[in-house]
CSV table of C-alpha atoms in Angstrom, one decimal:
chain,number,residue,atom,x,y,z
A,1,MET,CA,-7.0,-7.4,22.3
A,2,THR,CA,-4.5,-9.6,22.6
A,3,VAL,CA,-1.6,-10.5,20.0
A,4,GLY,CA,-2.9,-13.2,18.6
A,5,ASP,CA,-6.4,-11.7,18.2
A,6,ILE,CA,-4.7,-8.9,15.8
A,7,LYS,CA,-3.1,-11.9,13.5
A,8,LYS,CA,-6.5,-13.7,13.4
A,9,LYS,CA,-7.7,-10.2,12.3
A,10,ALA,CA,-4.8,-9.9,9.9
A,11,SER,CA,-5.0,-12.8,8.3
A,12,GLU,CA,-8.3,-12.4,7.1
A,13,PHE,CA,-7.7,-9.5,5.3
A,14,PHE,CA,-5.4,-12.0,3.2
A,15,THR,CA,-8.0,-13.1,0.7
A,16,GLU,CA,-8.5,-9.4,0.2
A,17,TYR,CA,-5.5,-8.5,-0.5
A,18,LEU,CA,-3.9,-11.0,-2.5
A,19,ASN,CA,-7.3,-9.7,-5.2
A,20,HIS,CA,-6.1,-6.1,-5.0
A,21,THR,CA,-2.3,-7.8,-5.9
A,22,ILE,CA,-3.4,-9.8,-8.4
A,23,ASP,CA,-5.5,-6.8,-9.5
A,24,ILE,CA,-1.9,-4.6,-9.9
A,25,CYS,CA,-0.1,-7.9,-11.2
A,26,CYS,CA,-2.4,-8.1,-14.0
A,27,VAL,CA,-2.9,-4.7,-15.2
A,28,ASN,CA,-2.3,-3.5,-18.4
A,29,ALA,CA,0.5,-0.8,-19.2
A,30,ASP,CA,-2.4,2.5,-19.4
A,31,LYS,CA,-3.1,1.6,-15.7
A,32,LYS,CA,-6.9,1.0,-15.6
A,33,ASP,CA,-8.7,1.5,-13.4
A,34,VAL,CA,-6.4,0.0,-10.7
A,35,ASP,CA,-4.8,2.5,-7.5
A,36,ASP,CA,-2.4,0.9,-4.9
A,37,ASP,CA,-4.3,2.3,-1.7
A,38,PHE,CA,-4.0,-1.1,0.2
A,39,PHE,CA,-2.3,0.3,2.7
A,40,PRO,CA,-1.8,1.7,5.8
A,41,LEU,CA,-4.4,-0.7,6.8
A,42,ASP,CA,-6.7,-0.2,9.9
A,43,ILE,CA,-7.8,-3.8,11.8
A,44,SER,CA,-9.4,-1.8,14.4
A,45,LYS,CA,-12.3,-1.8,13.3
A,46,ASN,CA,-13.4,-5.1,13.5
A,47,PHE,CA,-12.5,-5.6,17.3
A,48,SER,CA,-14.7,-6.4,20.5
A,49,ARG,CA,-14.5,-3.0,23.0
A,50,LEU,CA,-11.3,-3.5,25.7
A,51,SER,CA,-12.0,-4.9,29.0
A,52,ASP,CA,-13.5,-2.3,31.9
A,53,THR,CA,-11.2,-3.8,35.0
A,54,PHE,CA,-8.4,-1.2,35.0
A,55,LYS,CA,-6.4,-4.6,35.6
A,56,GLU,CA,-6.8,-6.7,33.2
A,57,HIS,CA,-7.1,-3.5,30.1
A,58,SER,CA,-3.8,-2.7,31.7
A,59,GLN,CA,-2.1,-6.3,30.6
A,60,GLU,CA,-3.9,-6.1,27.9
A,61,THR,CA,-2.5,-3.2,26.6
A,62,LEU,CA,0.9,-3.5,27.7
A,63,GLU,CA,1.1,-6.6,26.3
A,64,VAL,CA,0.1,-5.5,22.4
A,65,PHE,CA,1.8,-2.2,22.9
A,66,LEU,CA,5.1,-4.8,23.8
A,67,HIS,CA,5.0,-6.5,20.6
A,68,SER,CA,3.8,-3.3,18.3
A,69,LYS,CA,6.0,-1.6,15.6
A,70,ASN,CA,5.9,1.2,17.9
A,71,LYS,CA,8.1,-0.4,20.3
A,72,THR,CA,9.5,-3.1,17.8
A,73,GLY,CA,9.9,-1.3,14.4
A,74,VAL,CA,8.4,-3.8,12.7
A,75,GLY,CA,4.6,-5.2,12.9
A,76,TYR,CA,1.2,-3.7,13.1
A,77,SER,CA,1.1,0.1,14.4
A,78,LEU,CA,-0.9,1.0,17.3
A,79,ASP,CA,-2.5,5.0,17.3
A,80,VAL,CA,-2.5,5.3,21.3
A,81,GLU,CA,-5.1,7.7,23.2
A,82,TYR,CA,-4.6,8.6,26.8
A,83,VAL,CA,-7.8,9.5,28.3
A,84,ASN,CA,-8.4,10.6,32.0
A,85,THR,CA,-11.3,8.8,33.7
A,86,ARG,CA,-13.4,9.0,37.1
A,87,SER,CA,-12.7,5.7,38.7
A,88,ASN,CA,-9.1,5.0,37.3
A,89,GLY,CA,-7.1,8.3,37.0
A,90,ARG,CA,-5.3,8.6,33.3
A,91,LYS,CA,-5.2,5.4,31.5
A,92,SER,CA,-4.3,5.0,27.5
A,93,ILE,CA,-6.7,3.1,24.5
A,94,ILE,CA,-5.8,2.0,22.0
A,95,LYS,CA,-7.8,3.8,19.4
A,96,SER,CA,-6.3,1.9,15.9
A,97,VAL,CA,-4.6,-1.0,15.1
A,98,TYR,CA,-3.5,-0.6,11.3
A,99,PHE,CA,-0.3,-2.2,9.6
A,100,GLU,CA,1.5,0.8,7.3
A,101,ASN,CA,2.6,-0.8,4.5
A,102,GLU,CA,3.3,-3.5,2.8
A,103,ASN,CA,6.5,-5.3,4.2
A,104,ASP,CA,4.4,-4.9,7.9
A,105,TYR,CA,1.5,-6.5,7.0
A,106,LEU,CA,3.5,-9.8,5.3
A,107,ASP,CA,5.9,-9.8,7.6
A,108,PHE,CA,3.4,-10.3,10.3
A,109,ILE,CA,1.0,-13.1,9.1
A,110,ASN,CA,4.0,-15.0,8.1
A,111,VAL,CA,3.6,-15.6,4.3
A,112,LYS,CA,5.6,-13.1,3.1
A,113,SER,CA,7.0,-15.8,0.7
A,114,ARG,CA,3.7,-17.4,-0.6
A,115,VAL,CA,3.0,-13.9,-1.7
A,116,GLU,CA,6.3,-13.4,-3.8
A,117,ASN,CA,5.9,-16.5,-5.6
A,118,LEU,CA,2.5,-14.7,-7.0
A,119,LYS,CA,3.8,-11.7,-8.1
A,120,PHE,CA,6.9,-13.8,-9.7
A,121,ALA,CA,4.6,-16.3,-10.4
A,122,LEU,CA,2.6,-13.3,-13.2
A,123,ALA,CA,5.5,-11.7,-13.9
A,124,ILE,CA,6.1,-14.6,-15.7
A,125,LEU,CA,3.3,-15.4,-17.4
A,126,SER,CA,2.6,-11.7,-18.4
A,127,MET,CA,6.5,-11.8,-19.8
A,128,ASP,CA,5.0,-14.1,-22.1
A,129,LYS,CA,1.2,-13.0,-22.8
A,130,VAL,CA,0.0,-16.3,-22.0
A,131,LEU,CA,-3.4,-14.4,-21.8
A,132,PRO,CA,-4.4,-10.6,-22.4
A,133,PRO,CA,-4.2,-8.9,-18.7
A,134,THR,CA,-8.2,-8.6,-18.2
A,135,GLU,CA,-8.3,-12.6,-18.1
A,136,LEU,CA,-5.0,-13.1,-17.0
A,137,ARG,CA,-6.5,-11.6,-13.2
A,138,GLY,CA,-9.6,-13.5,-13.7
A,139,TRP,CA,-8.1,-16.6,-14.1
A,140,ALA,CA,-5.3,-15.8,-11.4
A,141,LYS,CA,-8.0,-15.3,-8.6
A,142,LYS,CA,-9.4,-18.6,-9.4
A,143,HIS,CA,-5.8,-20.2,-9.5
A,144,VAL,CA,-4.7,-18.0,-6.1
A,145,LYS,CA,-3.5,-21.4,-4.5
A,146,ASP,CA,-1.2,-22.3,-7.4
A,147,LEU,CA,0.4,-19.1,-7.4
A,148,THR,CA,1.4,-19.0,-4.0
A,149,ALA,CA,2.8,-22.5,-4.3
A,150,VAL,CA,6.3,-23.0,-4.0
A,151,TYR,CA,8.0,-24.8,-6.6
A,152,GLU,CA,11.8,-26.0,-7.3
A,153,ASP,CA,13.3,-23.5,-10.1
A,154,GLY,CA,9.6,-21.3,-9.9
A,155,ALA,CA,10.8,-19.2,-13.0
A,156,VAL,CA,11.0,-22.2,-15.4
A,157,PHE,CA,8.0,-23.7,-14.2
A,158,TRP,CA,6.3,-20.9,-15.0
A,159,HIS,CA,7.5,-20.6,-18.1
A,160,ASN,CA,6.9,-24.2,-19.1
A,161,ILE,CA,3.8,-24.3,-17.8
A,162,GLY,CA,3.4,-20.7,-20.4
A,163,GLN,CA,5.0,-22.2,-23.3
A,164,CYS,CA,2.2,-24.7,-23.0
A,165,ALA,CA,-0.5,-23.0,-22.8
A,166,LEU,CA,0.4,-20.8,-25.5
A,167,TRP,CA,1.9,-23.8,-27.4
A,168,VAL,CA,-2.1,-25.7,-27.4
A,169,ASN,CA,-3.9,-22.1,-27.9
A,170,LYS,CA,-1.4,-21.3,-30.9
A,171,ASN,CA,-2.1,-24.6,-32.5
A,172,THR,CA,1.6,-25.2,-33.4
A,173,LYS,CA,2.5,-28.3,-35.0
A,174,GLY,CA,5.9,-30.0,-34.1
A,175,PRO,CA,7.2,-30.6,-31.4
A,176,LEU,CA,6.9,-28.6,-27.9
A,177,GLN,CA,10.9,-27.9,-27.5
A,178,TYR,CA,12.1,-28.7,-24.4
A,179,ILE,CA,9.3,-29.5,-22.2
A,180,PRO,CA,9.6,-32.7,-20.5
A,181,ALA,CA,6.6,-35.0,-21.7
A,182,GLU,CA,6.5,-36.2,-17.4
A,183,PHE,CA,6.0,-31.8,-16.2
A,184,VAL,CA,3.2,-32.1,-19.5
A,185,ALA,CA,1.7,-35.0,-17.6
A,186,SER,CA,2.0,-34.4,-14.0
A,187,ASN,CA,0.7,-30.1,-14.9
A,188,LYS,CA,-2.3,-31.2,-16.8
A,189,LYS,CA,-5.2,-29.2,-15.2
A,190,LEU,CA,-2.6,-26.4,-14.1
A,191,ILE,CA,-2.3,-25.9,-18.2
A,192,GLN,CA,-5.6,-26.7,-19.3
A,193,SER,CA,-6.9,-24.1,-17.1
A,194,LEU,CA,-4.6,-21.5,-19.4
A,195,PHE,CA,-6.3,-22.1,-22.3
A,196,LYS,CA,-8.8,-19.9,-23.8
A,197,ASN,CA,-11.0,-21.7,-25.2
A,198,GLY,CA,-12.1,-23.3,-22.6
A,199,GLU,CA,-11.2,-27.2,-24.3
A,200,ALA,CA,-11.5,-29.7,-21.7
A,201,GLU,CA,-9.4,-32.0,-22.3
A,202,ILE,CA,-5.7,-32.7,-23.4
A,203,GLN,CA,-4.9,-36.0,-25.6
A,204,ILE,CA,-2.6,-38.1,-22.5
A,205,VAL,CA,-0.6,-40.8,-25.0
A,206,SER,CA,2.4,-43.2,-25.5
A,207,ALA,CA,5.7,-41.2,-26.0
A,208,GLN,CA,6.6,-44.4,-28.9
A,209,LYS,CA,3.4,-43.8,-30.7
A,210,LYS,CA,2.1,-40.7,-33.3
A,211,LEU,CA,-1.6,-39.7,-32.2
A,212,GLU,CA,-4.4,-41.8,-34.8
A,213,PRO,CA,-7.2,-39.1,-35.9
A,214,GLN,CA,-9.9,-40.7,-34.5
A,215,ASN,CA,-7.7,-40.5,-31.0
A,216,LYS,CA,-7.1,-36.4,-31.4
A,217,SER,CA,-9.4,-33.5,-29.3
A,218,PRO,CA,-11.8,-33.0,-32.1
A,219,ALA,CA,-10.9,-28.3,-31.5
A,220,LYS,CA,-7.6,-28.3,-31.1
A,221,LYS,CA,-6.0,-31.7,-32.5
A,222,ILE,CA,-3.5,-31.3,-30.3
A,223,LEU,CA,-0.4,-33.4,-29.7
A,224,GLU,CA,1.1,-34.5,-33.2
A,225,GLU,CA,4.4,-35.5,-32.0
A,226,ALA,CA,3.6,-37.1,-28.8
A,227,GLU,CA,7.0,-36.7,-27.5
A,228,HIS,CA,6.5,-34.6,-25.2
A,229,VAL,CA,2.8,-35.8,-23.7
A,230,VAL,CA,2.7,-39.4,-21.8
A,231,GLU,CA,-0.1,-41.1,-19.6
A,232,LYS,CA,0.7,-41.1,-16.8
A,233,ASN,CA,0.8,-45.0,-15.8
A,234,GLU,CA,3.6,-44.3,-18.9
A,235,VAL,CA,5.8,-41.5,-17.0
A,236,GLU,CA,8.3,-44.3,-15.6
A,237,SER,CA,9.2,-45.9,-19.2
A,238,VAL,CA,10.4,-42.9,-20.7
A,239,ALA,CA,12.1,-40.8,-17.8
A,240,THR,CA,15.3,-41.9,-19.2
A,241,GLU,CA,14.4,-40.1,-22.3
A,242,ASN,CA,12.9,-37.4,-21.6
A,243,MET,CA,15.7,-36.4,-19.0
A,244,ALA,CA,17.7,-35.2,-22.3
A,245,ARG,CA,15.0,-33.2,-22.9
A,246,GLU,CA,14.4,-31.1,-19.0
A,247,SER,CA,14.0,-27.6,-19.6
A,248,LYS,CA,16.6,-25.0,-18.9
A,249,PRO,CA,16.8,-22.4,-17.1
A,250,PHE,CA,16.4,-18.7,-17.9
A,251,PHE,CA,20.2,-17.1,-18.9
A,252,ILE,CA,20.8,-13.4,-18.7
A,253,ARG,CA,24.7,-13.1,-20.8
A,254,PHE,CA,26.3,-9.3,-19.6
A,255,ARG,CA,29.5,-7.8,-19.6
A,256,SER,CA,31.8,-4.7,-18.6
A,257,LEU,CA,32.4,-2.3,-21.7
A,258,SER,CA,34.2,-0.5,-19.0
A,259,ALA,CA,38.3,-0.3,-19.4
A,260,ASP,CA,38.6,0.6,-15.9
A,261,ASN,CA,36.2,-1.4,-13.9
A,262,PRO,CA,35.8,-4.7,-15.5
A,263,LEU,CA,33.3,-7.5,-14.3
A,264,LYS,CA,36.0,-9.8,-11.5
A,265,LEU,CA,35.4,-12.3,-9.8
A,266,GLY,CA,38.0,-13.1,-7.1
A,267,ARG,CA,42.2,-12.4,-9.3
A,268,LEU,CA,39.6,-13.8,-12.4
A,269,VAL,CA,38.4,-10.8,-15.3
A,270,PRO,CA,36.4,-13.1,-17.3
A,271,LYS,CA,35.1,-11.5,-20.7
A,272,GLU,CA,30.8,-12.2,-20.0
A,273,VAL,CA,28.9,-13.3,-16.8
A,274,SER,CA,25.9,-15.6,-17.5
A,275,LEU,CA,23.4,-15.4,-15.0
A,276,GLN,CA,19.5,-17.4,-13.9
A,277,LEU,CA,17.2,-14.8,-14.2
A,278,ASP,CA,16.8,-15.4,-10.4
A,279,ASP,CA,20.1,-13.6,-9.3
A,280,PHE,CA,20.3,-11.5,-11.9
A,281,VAL,CA,17.6,-9.2,-10.9
A,282,HIS,CA,19.6,-9.4,-7.3
A,283,LEU,CA,22.5,-8.2,-9.5
A,284,ASN,CA,22.3,-5.0,-7.4
A,285,GLN,CA,23.7,-6.3,-4.2
A,286,THR,CA,26.9,-7.3,-5.7
A,287,ASN,CA,30.1,-5.6,-7.1
A,288,PHE,CA,29.2,-5.6,-10.8
A,289,LEU,CA,28.2,-2.8,-10.8
A,290,LYS,CA,29.9,-0.6,-8.9
A,291,GLU,CA,31.3,2.5,-11.4
A,292,ILE,CA,28.0,1.1,-14.2
A,293,THR,CA,25.7,4.1,-15.0
A,294,THR,CA,24.4,3.6,-18.0
A,295,VAL,CA,22.6,-0.2,-19.4
A,296,LEU,CA,23.2,-1.3,-22.7
A,297,ILE,CA,21.2,-3.8,-24.3
A,298,VAL,CA,21.7,-5.6,-28.0
A,299,ASN,CA,19.8,-7.8,-29.7
A,300,ASP,CA,22.2,-9.7,-31.3
A,301,GLU,CA,24.9,-12.0,-29.9
A,302,SER,CA,28.0,-10.9,-31.9
A,303,VAL,CA,27.4,-7.5,-31.6
A,304,PHE,CA,27.5,-8.0,-27.7
A,305,GLN,CA,30.2,-10.0,-28.4
A,306,ASN,CA,32.7,-7.0,-30.1
A,307,PHE,CA,31.0,-3.9,-29.0
A,308,PRO,CA,34.1,-1.4,-28.6
A,309,LYS,CA,35.1,0.2,-25.2
A,310,SER,CA,32.5,2.5,-23.1
A,311,GLU,CA,33.3,3.6,-19.8
A,312,HIS,CA,30.9,3.4,-16.9
A,313,VAL,CA,28.6,0.5,-19.6
A,314,LEU,CA,27.0,-2.8,-18.4
A,315,CYS,CA,26.2,-4.4,-21.8
A,316,ILE,CA,23.3,-7.1,-21.8
A,317,TYR,CA,22.6,-9.6,-24.5
A,318,GLY,CA,18.3,-9.5,-25.0
A,319,PRO,CA,17.3,-11.9,-28.5
A,320,ASP,CA,13.9,-10.4,-29.7
A,321,TYR,CA,11.4,-10.5,-27.0
A,322,ALA,CA,13.6,-12.3,-24.6
A,323,VAL,CA,14.6,-8.8,-23.3
A,324,ASN,CA,10.8,-8.7,-21.4
A,325,ALA,CA,12.0,-10.6,-19.0
A,326,LEU,CA,14.1,-7.5,-17.8
A,327,LYS,CA,11.2,-5.7,-16.7
A,328,LEU,CA,12.1,-7.8,-13.0
A,329,CYS,CA,15.5,-6.1,-13.0
A,330,GLU,CA,13.7,-2.9,-10.8
A,331,TRP,CA,17.2,-2.0,-10.5
A,332,PHE,CA,17.1,-0.9,-14.1
A,333,SER,CA,15.4,2.6,-12.4
A,334,ARG,CA,18.3,3.9,-11.2
A,335,TYR,CA,20.4,3.6,-14.4
A,336,GLN,CA,19.7,5.1,-18.2
A,337,LEU,CA,18.4,2.3,-20.6
A,338,ILE,CA,20.1,2.8,-24.2
A,339,TYR,CA,18.7,-0.3,-26.2
A,340,PHE,CA,20.1,-1.2,-29.8
A,341,GLY,CA,18.4,-3.6,-32.2
A,342,ASP,CA,18.0,-3.6,-36.0
A,343,ILE,CA,16.1,-1.1,-38.2
A,344,SER,CA,13.0,-3.3,-38.8
A,345,GLU,CA,10.1,-3.3,-37.8
A,346,HIS,CA,10.0,-6.8,-35.7
A,347,CYS,CA,13.0,-5.0,-33.3
A,348,PHE,CA,11.4,-1.8,-32.8
A,349,ASP,CA,8.1,-3.7,-31.7
A,350,VAL,CA,10.0,-5.4,-29.3
A,351,LEU,CA,11.9,-2.0,-27.9
A,352,SER,CA,7.7,-1.1,-28.0
A,353,ALA,CA,7.2,-3.4,-25.4
A,354,PHE,CA,9.8,-3.2,-23.5
A,355,ARG,CA,9.2,0.2,-22.6
A,356,ASN,CA,6.0,-1.1,-21.2
A,357,THR,CA,7.8,-1.2,-17.8
A,358,TRP,CA,10.7,1.1,-18.8
A,359,MET,CA,9.4,4.2,-20.9
A,360,LYS,CA,13.0,5.6,-20.1
A,361,THR,CA,14.8,3.6,-22.4
A,362,GLU,CA,16.3,5.7,-25.6
A,363,THR,CA,18.5,3.6,-28.7
A,364,ILE,CA,21.2,3.7,-30.8
A,365,CYS,CA,21.3,3.1,-34.4
A,366,MET,CA,18.0,2.9,-35.2
A,367,ASP,CA,17.2,6.3,-36.5
A,368,GLY,CA,16.3,7.4,-40.2
A,369,ASN,CA,20.0,8.6,-40.1
A,370,THR,CA,21.9,5.8,-39.5
A,371,TRP,CA,19.4,3.6,-42.1
A,372,GLU,CA,19.7,6.1,-45.5
A,373,LYS,CA,24.2,6.5,-43.8
A,374,PHE,CA,24.2,2.1,-44.5
A,375,VAL,CA,21.2,1.4,-46.8
A,376,GLY,CA,23.1,-0.4,-48.6
A,377,SER,CA,23.6,-3.2,-46.0
A,378,THR,CA,20.0,-3.0,-46.5
A,379,VAL,CA,17.6,-7.1,-46.5
A,380,PRO,CA,14.4,-8.5,-46.9
A,381,GLY,CA,12.9,-8.1,-43.2
A,382,SER,CA,9.6,-9.4,-42.2
A,383,HIS,CA,6.5,-6.8,-41.5
A,384,LEU,CA,4.0,-7.3,-38.8
A,385,LYS,CA,1.0,-8.8,-38.8
A,386,ASN,CA,-2.1,-6.8,-39.3
A,387,ASN,CA,-0.5,-3.9,-39.8
A,388,VAL,CA,0.2,-2.9,-36.3
A,389,VAL,CA,2.1,0.5,-35.2
A,390,PRO,CA,4.1,0.3,-31.8
A,391,LYS,CA,3.1,2.5,-29.2
A,392,ASN,CA,5.3,3.4,-27.8
A,393,LEU,CA,7.5,4.9,-30.1
A,394,ASN,CA,8.8,8.3,-30.2
A,395,GLU,CA,8.1,10.9,-33.3
A,396,SER,CA,11.9,9.8,-34.6
A,397,GLU,CA,10.8,6.3,-34.1
A,398,LYS,CA,7.3,6.1,-35.7
A,399,ASN,CA,8.3,8.2,-38.7
A,400,THR,CA,11.4,5.4,-39.3
A,401,PHE,CA,9.0,2.8,-38.6
A,402,LEU,CA,6.3,3.6,-40.9
A,403,SER,CA,9.6,4.0,-43.8
A,404,LEU,CA,9.8,0.2,-43.5
A,405,ARG,CA,6.1,-0.5,-43.8
A,406,LEU,CA,6.3,1.7,-47.0
A,407,THR,CA,9.0,-0.8,-48.3
A,408,SER,CA,8.0,-4.1,-49.8
A,409,ASP,CA,11.6,-5.3,-49.9
A,410,ARG,CA,14.9,-5.0,-48.4
A,411,ASN,CA,13.5,-3.4,-45.4
A,412,LYS,CA,15.5,-3.8,-42.4
A,413,LEU,CA,19.1,-3.2,-41.8
A,414,PRO,CA,20.6,-5.2,-39.2
A,415,GLN,CA,22.7,-3.9,-36.4
A,416,GLU,CA,25.6,-6.3,-37.2
A,417,LYS,CA,25.9,-3.6,-40.8
A,418,ILE,CA,26.6,-1.3,-38.1
A,419,PRO,CA,30.5,-0.4,-38.0
A,420,MET,CA,31.0,-0.7,-34.5
A,421,ASP,CA,33.6,2.7,-34.4
A,422,TYR,CA,29.5,4.7,-35.6
A,423,ALA,CA,27.6,3.0,-32.9
A,424,LEU,CA,30.2,3.8,-30.3
A,425,GLN,CA,30.4,7.0,-31.3
A,426,PHE,CA,26.0,6.7,-31.2
A,427,LEU,CA,26.8,5.5,-28.0
A,428,ASP,CA,29.2,8.0,-26.7
A,429,ALA,CA,26.9,10.5,-27.4
A,430,ILE,CA,24.4,9.9,-25.4
A,431,LYS,CA,25.4,8.8,-23.0
A,432,ILE,CA,27.0,12.2,-22.7
A,433,CYS,CA,23.4,14.1,-23.3
A,434,GLY,CA,22.1,11.3,-20.8
A,435,GLN,CA,24.9,13.4,-18.0
A,436,GLU,CA,23.6,16.9,-19.3
A,437,GLU,CA,19.7,15.7,-18.5
A,438,LYS,CA,20.9,14.6,-15.2
A,439,LEU,CA,23.2,17.0,-13.8
A,440,THR,CA,20.7,19.8,-14.7
A,441,ALA,CA,17.7,17.8,-13.2
A,442,GLU,CA,20.0,18.1,-9.9
A,443,GLU,CA,20.2,21.2,-10.1
A,444,ASN,CA,16.8,22.8,-10.6
A,445,VAL,CA,16.4,20.0,-7.6
A,446,GLU,CA,18.5,22.1,-5.2
A,447,SER,CA,17.5,25.6,-6.8
């Protein structure tokens, strides 16, 4: 057994590992029947016996040991046993070769970037709800090569793929905003693979004319306005036209509400900062979060820009379901999370979707008392389709939601109608409760 043999055997488990990873990434909020129990991974069962010759055995064992995690701190680990033999005296026997965790395994077979691509792509497709979790899981296992490939600005690439598929699945009329024609043409097969009905064809026509009825796909009648897609042999002729409609990267806007700890860029102290999602998920590696204990997510732009000062608070603009992009921010687990939206069926549904990832999220000004206090500022709002009741609401929020359901008109209180000083008092009260709970928990741990 050599280091090369170990790498070869470890690589044989990669397909099984990818399928397991897809199961974990695509599982729904109920975590049905999926346990992340792939590691530790023992690969020694597939090895042939070591050489019985003492000299050869010592040489092999030394090489394998010198490159193991036991010696280097990374890679495969060895379970070694020392035995006494009649002919060769005391010698070491490798009982098992295994990988303790995912990082050790991926680093050793040099596929970490491919797996990161897969996880990120599935996170985007899940966030955009392109397919239900079970269907997405099956699709992903058939398209591992696509999911692990490297794409320039991967977040935008997979967001565009998902939006194209959703547009076709919903039989949406009108232009597919911000998706370049050449993008659709060059990724036609990948987009088609996400169709729920298995439609076999996307009509690709000139950008200068509309589809004639006889040219429309009979099942979907898609692309009534053909400015989005062009025949592959016509891509170059419309490249200039499409440059103005190139995909826009997804940005997260945020600001510090702390007077004592504002955001700083050198000597510059900006009122707010905007980062691409790919960068924002690593915000915890910067000094921006110094002294921050609470993250406040605000649904309305004007409220986001004008929310009063509050110490130790980072305020994020999270409009509608776009807030779900923040599910990628693993560092949220270390902060108090608060969501501030309208008192409306729509915003309660947004809150519920966000809690699929961050169940600990609290709310401000989304309760019955606030509704009654400012009922004179209510406006007509929409009801969720099919009488759906969001599942991730606490008892108070659910009662408020059901009250809205029974209101025929003026069933929405926009958050911009709530005075800022009232919202600030609400925020400060929740911050205090959060600190008290944290201190109690720490005291219980110490005791």
